[in-house]
């Protein structure tokens, strides 16, 4: 069904036909076993979702890198949506690019080294630091929470789920996002409302930009650039079919380009969506593909 909640993908399944090097079926099966091992280990030895996400990416043969600015606590993080892999990638990069607060809970400046020292403390101080450090949380459709592997990671990282079958609940979800922004969490959304073949200049849906306006929060853009369009999860493809294709890909990599956070200068969410046009994405993609990462 296609409507305001489920906009059509601007690029069809043709992008999945792009040529790409593949590994053998045996190698793909071994990757699947390795990924299952990561999840099984996490069940008995609980770890942060970011560590599980990194382990999964390594297990399935996906290399990742980040370029650009640090993520700002309390910012609305907005960018393109390519695949179910996006969720895992964004979880994986969070500890690498999350900017620590300039001032700690006690009013004393607390840099990254100070945070690490506090978190290493197994006592009350360490737990307090863990509870107060900035988090990267995501907005995802409710179906994601039921997905194997991805759903577990999404729930563990505190994702905010939106029920697209109940449009009247949208204001409630937007208010939940605004409240999380006020508390200092970085909230990541996909304003395109659908997946595309890559850094595609698809029209942004303005609904969740309202949360930034309500909370007085800055907006920070990112662009996911995969090494091949075959990583995309588009059209009517099933999750299992997409997963198997990813497992078969050789040398799959993704670069996350992060812009500096910018103050919101707009009177309404539609104007803000227009100002945050992702039309620059195609130029950035060309730079990365030619080995010149921003």
PDB file of C-alpha atoms in Angstrom:
ATOM      1  CA  UNK A   1       0.000   0.000   0.000  1.00  0.00           C
ATOM      2  CA  UNK A   2       1.303   3.460  -0.925  1.00  0.00           C
ATOM      3  CA  UNK A   3       0.122   6.571   0.927  1.00  0.00           C
ATOM      4  CA  UNK A   4       1.495   9.425   2.984  1.00  0.00           C
ATOM      5  CA  UNK A   5       2.994   6.878   5.376  1.00  0.00           C
ATOM      6  CA  UNK A   6       4.314   4.510   2.756  1.00  0.00           C
ATOM      7  CA  UNK A   7       5.560   6.601  -0.172  1.00  0.00           C
ATOM      8  CA  UNK A   8       6.710   4.779  -3.304  1.00  0.00           C
ATOM      9  CA  UNK A   9      10.380   4.086  -3.850  1.00  0.00           C
ATOM     10  CA  UNK A  10      11.622   6.578  -6.495  1.00  0.00           C
ATOM     11  CA  UNK A  11      13.944   3.945  -7.941  1.00  0.00           C
ATOM     12  CA  UNK A  12      12.673   0.482  -8.792  1.00  0.00           C
ATOM     13  CA  UNK A  13      14.239  -2.928  -8.450  1.00  0.00           C
ATOM     14  CA  UNK A  14      16.475  -2.321 -11.485  1.00  0.00           C
ATOM     15  CA  UNK A  15      19.265  -1.135  -9.196  1.00  0.00           C
ATOM     16  CA  UNK A  16      19.487  -4.666  -7.779  1.00  0.00           C
ATOM     17  CA  UNK A  17      20.603  -5.888 -11.206  1.00  0.00           C
ATOM     18  CA  UNK A  18      23.856  -3.896 -11.050  1.00  0.00           C
ATOM     19  CA  UNK A  19      26.937  -6.112 -11.477  1.00  0.00           C
ATOM     20  CA  UNK A  20      28.903  -6.879  -8.321  1.00  0.00           C
ATOM     21  CA  UNK A  21      31.520  -9.390  -7.229  1.00  0.00           C
ATOM     22  CA  UNK A  22      30.148 -12.279  -5.183  1.00  0.00           C
ATOM     23  CA  UNK A  23      31.463 -14.897  -2.798  1.00  0.00           C
ATOM     24  CA  UNK A  24      30.499 -18.564  -2.985  1.00  0.00           C
ATOM     25  CA  UNK A  25      27.309 -19.893  -1.447  1.00  0.00           C
ATOM     26  CA  UNK A  26      29.447 -21.731   1.090  1.00  0.00           C
ATOM     27  CA  UNK A  27      31.182 -18.513   2.123  1.00  0.00           C
ATOM     28  CA  UNK A  28      27.798 -16.790   2.431  1.00  0.00           C
ATOM     29  CA  UNK A  29      26.498 -19.624   4.606  1.00  0.00           C
ATOM     30  CA  UNK A  30      29.563 -19.356   6.845  1.00  0.00           C
ATOM     31  CA  UNK A  31      28.908 -15.637   7.207  1.00  0.00           C
ATOM     32  CA  UNK A  32      25.351 -16.389   8.281  1.00  0.00           C
ATOM     33  CA  UNK A  33      26.635 -18.847  10.890  1.00  0.00           C
ATOM     34  CA  UNK A  34      29.125 -16.264  12.155  1.00  0.00           C
ATOM     35  CA  UNK A  35      26.360 -13.659  12.463  1.00  0.00           C
ATOM     36  CA  UNK A  36      24.206 -16.124  14.386  1.00  0.00           C
ATOM     37  CA  UNK A  37      27.169 -16.754  16.682  1.00  0.00           C
ATOM     38  CA  UNK A  38      27.461 -13.031  17.406  1.00  0.00           C
ATOM     39  CA  UNK A  39      23.816 -12.881  18.417  1.00  0.00           C
ATOM     40  CA  UNK A  40      23.968 -16.064  20.437  1.00  0.00           C
ATOM     41  CA  UNK A  41      26.989 -14.802  22.352  1.00  0.00           C
ATOM     42  CA  UNK A  42      25.177 -11.517  23.019  1.00  0.00           C
ATOM     43  CA  UNK A  43      22.249 -13.411  24.555  1.00  0.00           C
ATOM     44  CA  UNK A  44      24.448 -14.995  27.215  1.00  0.00           C
ATOM     45  CA  UNK A  45      26.939 -12.151  27.560  1.00  0.00           C
ATOM     46  CA  UNK A  46      24.926  -8.929  27.264  1.00  0.00           C
ATOM     47  CA  UNK A  47      26.798  -6.121  25.545  1.00  0.00           C
ATOM     48  CA  UNK A  48      25.999  -2.692  24.195  1.00  0.00           C
ATOM     49  CA  UNK A  49      23.982  -2.725  20.973  1.00  0.00           C
ATOM     50  CA  UNK A  50      26.836  -0.887  19.240  1.00  0.00           C
ATOM     51  CA  UNK A  51      29.263  -3.729  19.934  1.00  0.00           C
ATOM     52  CA  UNK A  52      26.783  -6.309  18.698  1.00  0.00           C
ATOM     53  CA  UNK A  53      26.191  -4.236  15.563  1.00  0.00           C
ATOM     54  CA  UNK A  54      29.926  -4.045  14.858  1.00  0.00           C
ATOM     55  CA  UNK A  55      30.265  -7.769  15.361  1.00  0.00           C
ATOM     56  CA  UNK A  56      27.411  -8.421  12.940  1.00  0.00           C
ATOM     57  CA  UNK A  57      28.869  -6.193  10.250  1.00  0.00           C
ATOM     58  CA  UNK A  58      32.219  -7.938  10.540  1.00  0.00           C
ATOM     59  CA  UNK A  59      30.561 -11.356  10.449  1.00  0.00           C
ATOM     60  CA  UNK A  60      28.648 -10.651   7.233  1.00  0.00           C
ATOM     61  CA  UNK A  61      31.621  -9.030   5.522  1.00  0.00           C
ATOM     62  CA  UNK A  62      30.596  -5.363   5.571  1.00  0.00           C
ATOM     63  CA  UNK A  63      33.320  -2.748   6.053  1.00  0.00           C
ATOM     64  CA  UNK A  64      32.335   0.681   7.327  1.00  0.00           C
ATOM     65  CA  UNK A  65      33.900   4.104   7.780  1.00  0.00           C
ATOM     66  CA  UNK A  66      32.805   7.548   8.947  1.00  0.00           C
ATOM     67  CA  UNK A  67      33.778  10.963   7.656  1.00  0.00           C
ATOM     68  CA  UNK A  68      32.815  14.421   8.806  1.00  0.00           C
ATOM     69  CA  UNK A  69      31.514  15.859  12.057  1.00  0.00           C
ATOM     70  CA  UNK A  70      30.789  14.244  15.404  1.00  0.00           C
ATOM     71  CA  UNK A  71      27.181  13.569  16.308  1.00  0.00           C
ATOM     72  CA  UNK A  72      25.802  16.248  18.579  1.00  0.00           C
ATOM     73  CA  UNK A  73      23.777  15.183  21.629  1.00  0.00           C
ATOM     74  CA  UNK A  74      20.247  16.499  21.418  1.00  0.00           C
ATOM     75  CA  UNK A  75      20.266  16.806  17.616  1.00  0.00           C
ATOM     76  CA  UNK A  76      17.789  15.349  15.144  1.00  0.00           C
ATOM     77  CA  UNK A  77      19.905  13.217  12.827  1.00  0.00           C
ATOM     78  CA  UNK A  78      18.407  13.007   9.337  1.00  0.00           C
ATOM     79  CA  UNK A  79      19.582  11.177   6.234  1.00  0.00           C
ATOM     80  CA  UNK A  80      18.946   8.804   3.364  1.00  0.00           C
ATOM     81  CA  UNK A  81      17.558   5.297   3.735  1.00  0.00           C
ATOM     82  CA  UNK A  82      18.954   2.460   1.615  1.00  0.00           C
ATOM     83  CA  UNK A  83      18.554  -0.830   3.440  1.00  0.00           C
ATOM     84  CA  UNK A  84      17.912  -2.659   6.692  1.00  0.00           C
ATOM     85  CA  UNK A  85      21.690  -2.481   6.964  1.00  0.00           C
ATOM     86  CA  UNK A  86      21.376   1.245   7.710  1.00  0.00           C
ATOM     87  CA  UNK A  87      20.094   0.484  11.191  1.00  0.00           C
ATOM     88  CA  UNK A  88      23.037  -1.771  11.997  1.00  0.00           C
ATOM     89  CA  UNK A  89      25.555   0.688  10.539  1.00  0.00           C
ATOM     90  CA  UNK A  90      24.215   3.662  12.501  1.00  0.00           C
ATOM     91  CA  UNK A  91      24.292   1.647  15.723  1.00  0.00           C
ATOM     92  CA  UNK A  92      27.855   0.595  14.997  1.00  0.00           C
ATOM     93  CA  UNK A  93      29.199   4.111  14.410  1.00  0.00           C
ATOM     94  CA  UNK A  94      27.538   5.738  17.444  1.00  0.00           C
ATOM     95  CA  UNK A  95      30.425   5.343  19.954  1.00  0.00           C
ATOM     96  CA  UNK A  96      32.918   6.518  17.321  1.00  0.00           C
ATOM     97  CA  UNK A  97      31.255   9.787  16.401  1.00  0.00           C
ATOM     98  CA  UNK A  98      29.092  10.702  19.407  1.00  0.00           C
ATOM     99  CA  UNK A  99      30.323  14.018  20.773  1.00  0.00           C
ATOM    100  CA  UNK A 100      30.566  13.988  24.597  1.00  0.00           C
ATOM    101  CA  UNK A 101      28.696  16.722  26.509  1.00  0.00           C
ATOM    102  CA  UNK A 102      30.738  19.845  27.182  1.00  0.00           C
ATOM    103  CA  UNK A 103      29.664  19.846  30.818  1.00  0.00           C
ATOM    104  CA  UNK A 104      29.069  16.816  33.030  1.00  0.00           C
ATOM    105  CA  UNK A 105      26.133  16.351  35.415  1.00  0.00           C
ATOM    106  CA  UNK A 106      28.062  17.964  38.264  1.00  0.00           C
ATOM    107  CA  UNK A 107      28.854  21.062  36.188  1.00  0.00           C
ATOM    108  CA  UNK A 108      32.465  20.003  35.639  1.00  0.00           C
ATOM    109  CA  UNK A 109      33.751  19.656  32.086  1.00  0.00           C
ATOM    110  CA  UNK A 110      33.870  16.007  31.073  1.00  0.00           C
ATOM    111  CA  UNK A 111      35.694  14.961  27.922  1.00  0.00           C
ATOM    112  CA  UNK A 112      35.821  11.550  26.294  1.00  0.00           C
ATOM    113  CA  UNK A 113      38.672  10.405  28.540  1.00  0.00           C
ATOM    114  CA  UNK A 114      36.750  11.456  31.627  1.00  0.00           C
ATOM    115  CA  UNK A 115      33.678   9.604  30.442  1.00  0.00           C
ATOM    116  CA  UNK A 116      35.670   6.425  29.820  1.00  0.00           C
ATOM    117  CA  UNK A 117      37.169   6.635  33.316  1.00  0.00           C
ATOM    118  CA  UNK A 118      33.752   7.112  34.872  1.00  0.00           C
ATOM    119  CA  UNK A 119      32.219   4.259  32.902  1.00  0.00           C
ATOM    120  CA  UNK A 120      35.075   1.980  33.938  1.00  0.00           C
ATOM    121  CA  UNK A 121      34.069   2.504  37.567  1.00  0.00           C
ATOM    122  CA  UNK A 122      31.845  -0.418  38.519  1.00  0.00           C
ATOM    123  CA  UNK A 123      30.231   1.471  41.384  1.00  0.00           C
ATOM    124  CA  UNK A 124      27.463   4.057  41.618  1.00  0.00           C
ATOM    125  CA  UNK A 125      29.481   6.730  39.822  1.00  0.00           C
ATOM    126  CA  UNK A 126      30.089   4.439  36.860  1.00  0.00           C
ATOM    127  CA  UNK A 127      26.421   3.496  36.575  1.00  0.00           C
ATOM    128  CA  UNK A 128      25.378   7.141  36.852  1.00  0.00           C
ATOM    129  CA  UNK A 129      27.754   8.087  34.055  1.00  0.00           C
ATOM    130  CA  UNK A 130      26.343   5.317  31.884  1.00  0.00           C
ATOM    131  CA  UNK A 131      22.785   6.494  32.536  1.00  0.00           C
ATOM    132  CA  UNK A 132      23.579  10.128  31.707  1.00  0.00           C
ATOM    133  CA  UNK A 133      25.839   9.771  28.685  1.00  0.00           C
ATOM    134  CA  UNK A 134      24.279  10.815  25.345  1.00  0.00           C
ATOM    135  CA  UNK A 135      22.598   8.096  23.304  1.00  0.00           C
ATOM    136  CA  UNK A 136      21.847   7.591  19.646  1.00  0.00           C
ATOM    137  CA  UNK A 137      18.269   6.363  19.283  1.00  0.00           C
ATOM    138  CA  UNK A 138      16.358   5.679  16.101  1.00  0.00           C
ATOM    139  CA  UNK A 139      12.844   6.101  14.835  1.00  0.00           C
ATOM    140  CA  UNK A 140      11.722   2.949  13.044  1.00  0.00           C
ATOM    141  CA  UNK A 141       8.485   1.402  11.842  1.00  0.00           C
ATOM    142  CA  UNK A 142       6.939  -1.073  14.249  1.00  0.00           C
ATOM    143  CA  UNK A 143       7.632  -3.946  11.836  1.00  0.00           C
ATOM    144  CA  UNK A 144      11.376  -3.493  12.426  1.00  0.00           C
ATOM    145  CA  UNK A 145      10.941  -4.424  16.079  1.00  0.00           C
ATOM    146  CA  UNK A 146       9.696  -7.862  14.999  1.00  0.00           C
ATOM    147  CA  UNK A 147      12.541  -8.537  12.549  1.00  0.00           C
ATOM    148  CA  UNK A 148      15.072 -11.182  13.550  1.00  0.00           C
ATOM    149  CA  UNK A 149      18.469  -9.767  14.498  1.00  0.00           C
ATOM    150  CA  UNK A 150      17.725  -6.170  13.478  1.00  0.00           C
ATOM    151  CA  UNK A 151      14.663  -5.940  15.712  1.00  0.00           C
ATOM    152  CA  UNK A 152      16.567  -7.103  18.759  1.00  0.00           C
ATOM    153  CA  UNK A 153      19.265  -4.499  18.187  1.00  0.00           C
ATOM    154  CA  UNK A 154      16.699  -1.772  17.599  1.00  0.00           C
ATOM    155  CA  UNK A 155      14.907  -2.534  20.859  1.00  0.00           C
ATOM    156  CA  UNK A 156      18.176  -2.779  22.796  1.00  0.00           C
ATOM    157  CA  UNK A 157      19.265   0.676  21.618  1.00  0.00           C
ATOM    158  CA  UNK A 158      16.033   2.336  22.744  1.00  0.00           C
ATOM    159  CA  UNK A 159      14.475   2.860  19.316  1.00  0.00           C
ATOM    160  CA  UNK A 160      11.204   4.766  19.093  1.00  0.00           C
ATOM    161  CA  UNK A 161       8.704   2.829  16.990  1.00  0.00           C
ATOM    162  CA  UNK A 162       6.071   4.424  14.782  1.00  0.00           C
ATOM    163  CA  UNK A 163       2.955   2.502  13.799  1.00  0.00           C
ATOM    164  CA  UNK A 164       2.311   3.456  10.188  1.00  0.00           C
ATOM    165  CA  UNK A 165      -1.047   1.665  10.233  1.00  0.00           C
ATOM    166  CA  UNK A 166      -2.331   4.192  12.801  1.00  0.00           C
ATOM    167  CA  UNK A 167      -1.767   7.713  11.389  1.00  0.00           C
ATOM    168  CA  UNK A 168      -3.615   9.310  14.305  1.00  0.00           C
ATOM    169  CA  UNK A 169      -0.795   8.183  16.599  1.00  0.00           C
ATOM    170  CA  UNK A 170       1.788  10.223  14.671  1.00  0.00           C
ATOM    171  CA  UNK A 171       1.527  13.348  16.897  1.00  0.00           C
ATOM    172  CA  UNK A 172       2.117  11.149  19.949  1.00  0.00           C
ATOM    173  CA  UNK A 173       5.253   9.644  18.417  1.00  0.00           C
ATOM    174  CA  UNK A 174       6.522  13.064  17.297  1.00  0.00           C
ATOM    175  CA  UNK A 175       6.015  14.339  20.862  1.00  0.00           C
ATOM    176  CA  UNK A 176       7.994  11.355  22.177  1.00  0.00           C
ATOM    177  CA  UNK A 177      10.860  12.240  19.835  1.00  0.00           C
ATOM    178  CA  UNK A 178      10.762  15.900  20.894  1.00  0.00           C
ATOM    179  CA  UNK A 179      10.902  14.870  24.556  1.00  0.00           C
ATOM    180  CA  UNK A 180      13.928  12.640  23.891  1.00  0.00           C
ATOM    181  CA  UNK A 181      15.677  15.529  22.110  1.00  0.00           C
ATOM    182  CA  UNK A 182      15.089  17.798  25.090  1.00  0.00           C
ATOM    183  CA  UNK A 183      16.709  15.171  27.319  1.00  0.00           C
ATOM    184  CA  UNK A 184      19.859  15.239  25.177  1.00  0.00           C
ATOM    185  CA  UNK A 185      19.410  12.066  23.120  1.00  0.00           C
ATOM    186  CA  UNK A 186      20.401  12.162  19.471  1.00  0.00           C
ATOM    187  CA  UNK A 187      17.422  10.876  17.484  1.00  0.00           C
ATOM    188  CA  UNK A 188      17.932   9.487  13.996  1.00  0.00           C
ATOM    189  CA  UNK A 189      15.142   9.475  11.424  1.00  0.00           C
ATOM    190  CA  UNK A 190      14.827   8.660   7.720  1.00  0.00           C
ATOM    191  CA  UNK A 191      12.739  11.569   6.341  1.00  0.00           C
ATOM    192  CA  UNK A 192      12.435   9.908   2.935  1.00  0.00           C
ATOM    193  CA  UNK A 193       9.940   7.500   4.482  1.00  0.00           C
ATOM    194  CA  UNK A 194      11.135   4.744   2.174  1.00  0.00           C
ATOM    195  CA  UNK A 195      14.315   3.095   0.936  1.00  0.00           C
ATOM    196  CA  UNK A 196      16.114   4.072  -2.280  1.00  0.00           C
ATOM    197  CA  UNK A 197      19.047   2.775  -4.304  1.00  0.00           C
ATOM    198  CA  UNK A 198      21.538   5.040  -2.581  1.00  0.00           C
ATOM    199  CA  UNK A 199      22.185   8.753  -2.079  1.00  0.00           C
ATOM    200  CA  UNK A 200      19.016   9.544  -4.012  1.00  0.00           C
ATOM    201  CA  UNK A 201      17.456  13.027  -3.810  1.00  0.00           C
ATOM    202  CA  UNK A 202      14.055  11.705  -2.738  1.00  0.00           C
ATOM    203  CA  UNK A 203      11.466  14.072  -1.314  1.00  0.00           C
ATOM    204  CA  UNK A 204      11.688  14.370   2.464  1.00  0.00           C
ATOM    205  CA  UNK A 205       8.557  13.830   4.537  1.00  0.00           C
ATOM    206  CA  UNK A 206       8.412  16.652   7.112  1.00  0.00           C
ATOM    207  CA  UNK A 207       6.510  14.948   9.943  1.00  0.00           C
ATOM    208  CA  UNK A 208       9.400  14.209  12.309  1.00  0.00           C
ATOM    209  CA  UNK A 209      11.120  17.507  11.566  1.00  0.00           C
ATOM    210  CA  UNK A 210       8.343  18.964  13.719  1.00  0.00           C
ATOM    211  CA  UNK A 211      10.063  17.375  16.721  1.00  0.00           C
ATOM    212  CA  UNK A 212      13.165  19.513  16.135  1.00  0.00           C
ATOM    213  CA  UNK A 213      11.016  22.637  15.915  1.00  0.00           C
ATOM    214  CA  UNK A 214       9.105  21.761  19.095  1.00  0.00           C
ATOM    215  CA  UNK A 215      12.262  20.927  21.053  1.00  0.00           C
ATOM    216  CA  UNK A 216      14.366  23.786  19.672  1.00  0.00           C
ATOM    217  CA  UNK A 217      16.896  21.146  18.628  1.00  0.00           C
ATOM    218  CA  UNK A 218      19.536  21.416  15.894  1.00  0.00           C
ATOM    219  CA  UNK A 219      19.317  19.207  12.814  1.00  0.00           C
ATOM    220  CA  UNK A 220      22.295  17.182  11.605  1.00  0.00           C
ATOM    221  CA  UNK A 221      22.347  15.526   8.181  1.00  0.00           C
ATOM    222  CA  UNK A 222      24.139  12.345   7.169  1.00  0.00           C
ATOM    223  CA  UNK A 223      24.531  10.423   3.918  1.00  0.00           C
ATOM    224  CA  UNK A 224      24.952   6.652   3.642  1.00  0.00           C
ATOM    225  CA  UNK A 225      27.081   5.685   0.647  1.00  0.00           C
ATOM    226  CA  UNK A 226      27.303   1.974  -0.157  1.00  0.00           C
ATOM    227  CA  UNK A 227      29.912   0.604  -2.536  1.00  0.00           C
ATOM    228  CA  UNK A 228      27.203  -1.049  -4.643  1.00  0.00           C
ATOM    229  CA  UNK A 229      23.500  -0.504  -5.235  1.00  0.00           C
ATOM    230  CA  UNK A 230      22.935  -4.200  -4.627  1.00  0.00           C
ATOM    231  CA  UNK A 231      22.952  -3.413  -0.910  1.00  0.00           C
ATOM    232  CA  UNK A 232      19.591  -1.679  -1.334  1.00  0.00           C
ATOM    233  CA  UNK A 233      16.387  -3.115   0.109  1.00  0.00           C
ATOM    234  CA  UNK A 234      13.737  -1.865  -2.315  1.00  0.00           C
ATOM    235  CA  UNK A 235      10.580  -2.772  -4.200  1.00  0.00           C
ATOM    236  CA  UNK A 236       8.701  -5.834  -2.914  1.00  0.00           C
ATOM    237  CA  UNK A 237      11.746  -7.868  -1.981  1.00  0.00           C
ATOM    238  CA  UNK A 238      11.584  -9.940   1.197  1.00  0.00           C
ATOM    239  CA  UNK A 239      13.992  -9.422   4.076  1.00  0.00           C
ATOM    240  CA  UNK A 240      15.415 -12.929   3.671  1.00  0.00           C
ATOM    241  CA  UNK A 241      16.090 -12.401  -0.039  1.00  0.00           C
ATOM    242  CA  UNK A 242      17.880  -9.128   0.705  1.00  0.00           C
ATOM    243  CA  UNK A 243      19.877 -10.721   3.523  1.00  0.00           C
ATOM    244  CA  UNK A 244      21.064 -13.561   1.287  1.00  0.00           C
ATOM    245  CA  UNK A 245      22.140 -11.136  -1.461  1.00  0.00           C
ATOM    246  CA  UNK A 246      24.142  -9.106   1.071  1.00  0.00           C
ATOM    247  CA  UNK A 247      25.788 -12.271   2.390  1.00  0.00           C
ATOM    248  CA  UNK A 248      26.850 -13.115  -1.173  1.00  0.00           C
ATOM    249  CA  UNK A 249      28.424  -9.709  -1.872  1.00  0.00           C
ATOM    250  CA  UNK A 250      32.223  -9.481  -1.954  1.00  0.00           C
ATOM    251  CA  UNK A 251      33.884  -6.348  -0.594  1.00  0.00           C
ATOM    252  CA  UNK A 252      30.694  -4.560   0.467  1.00  0.00           C
ATOM    253  CA  UNK A 253      31.495  -1.298   2.238  1.00  0.00           C
ATOM    254  CA  UNK A 254      29.605   1.760   3.433  1.00  0.00           C
ATOM    255  CA  UNK A 255      30.759   5.277   4.237  1.00  0.00           C
ATOM    256  CA  UNK A 256      28.725   7.524   6.507  1.00  0.00           C
ATOM    257  CA  UNK A 257      29.216  11.211   5.729  1.00  0.00           C
ATOM    258  CA  UNK A 258      28.131  13.423   8.640  1.00  0.00           C
ATOM    259  CA  UNK A 259      27.497  17.165   8.327  1.00  0.00           C
ATOM    260  CA  UNK A 260      27.897  19.671  11.117  1.00  0.00           C
ATOM    261  CA  UNK A 261      24.712  20.198  13.123  1.00  0.00           C
ATOM    262  CA  UNK A 262      22.825  23.295  12.068  1.00  0.00           C
ATOM    263  CA  UNK A 263      20.428  25.523  13.913  1.00  0.00           C
ATOM    264  CA  UNK A 264      16.842  25.289  12.732  1.00  0.00           C
ATOM    265  CA  UNK A 265      15.844  28.370  10.757  1.00  0.00           C
ATOM    266  CA  UNK A 266      12.288  27.749   9.609  1.00  0.00           C
ATOM    267  CA  UNK A 267       8.760  28.683  10.577  1.00  0.00           C
ATOM    268  CA  UNK A 268       7.247  25.263   9.886  1.00  0.00           C
ATOM    269  CA  UNK A 269       8.264  21.686   9.142  1.00  0.00           C
ATOM    270  CA  UNK A 270       7.565  21.882   5.406  1.00  0.00           C
ATOM    271  CA  UNK A 271       9.879  24.848   5.041  1.00  0.00           C
ATOM    272  CA  UNK A 272      12.504  22.984   7.063  1.00  0.00           C
ATOM    273  CA  UNK A 273      12.209  19.935   4.800  1.00  0.00           C
ATOM    274  CA  UNK A 274      12.799  22.163   1.781  1.00  0.00           C
ATOM    275  CA  UNK A 275      15.850  23.800   3.372  1.00  0.00           C
ATOM    276  CA  UNK A 276      17.391  20.412   4.155  1.00  0.00           C
ATOM    277  CA  UNK A 277      17.281  19.221   0.574  1.00  0.00           C
ATOM    278  CA  UNK A 278      19.586  16.212  -0.005  1.00  0.00           C
ATOM    279  CA  UNK A 279      20.284  17.121  -3.651  1.00  0.00           C
ATOM    280  CA  UNK A 280      23.982  17.421  -2.832  1.00  0.00           C
ATOM    281  CA  UNK A 281      24.146  13.649  -2.231  1.00  0.00           C
ATOM    282  CA  UNK A 282      24.972  12.697  -5.795  1.00  0.00           C
ATOM    283  CA  UNK A 283      28.071  14.924  -5.788  1.00  0.00           C
ATOM    284  CA  UNK A 284      29.257  13.506  -2.464  1.00  0.00           C
ATOM    285  CA  UNK A 285      28.730   9.988  -3.750  1.00  0.00           C
ATOM    286  CA  UNK A 286      30.967  10.674  -6.745  1.00  0.00           C
ATOM    287  CA  UNK A 287      33.718  12.006  -4.462  1.00  0.00           C
ATOM    288  CA  UNK A 288      33.645   8.912  -2.256  1.00  0.00           C
ATOM    289  CA  UNK A 289      33.574   6.502  -5.197  1.00  0.00           C
ATOM    290  CA  UNK A 290      36.674   8.230  -6.571  1.00  0.00           C
ATOM    291  CA  UNK A 291      38.509   7.797  -3.285  1.00  0.00           C
ATOM    292  CA  UNK A 292      38.151  11.357  -2.014  1.00  0.00           C
ATOM    293  CA  UNK A 293      36.148  11.066   1.181  1.00  0.00           C
ATOM    294  CA  UNK A 294      34.851  14.296   2.649  1.00  0.00           C
TER     295      UNK A 294
END
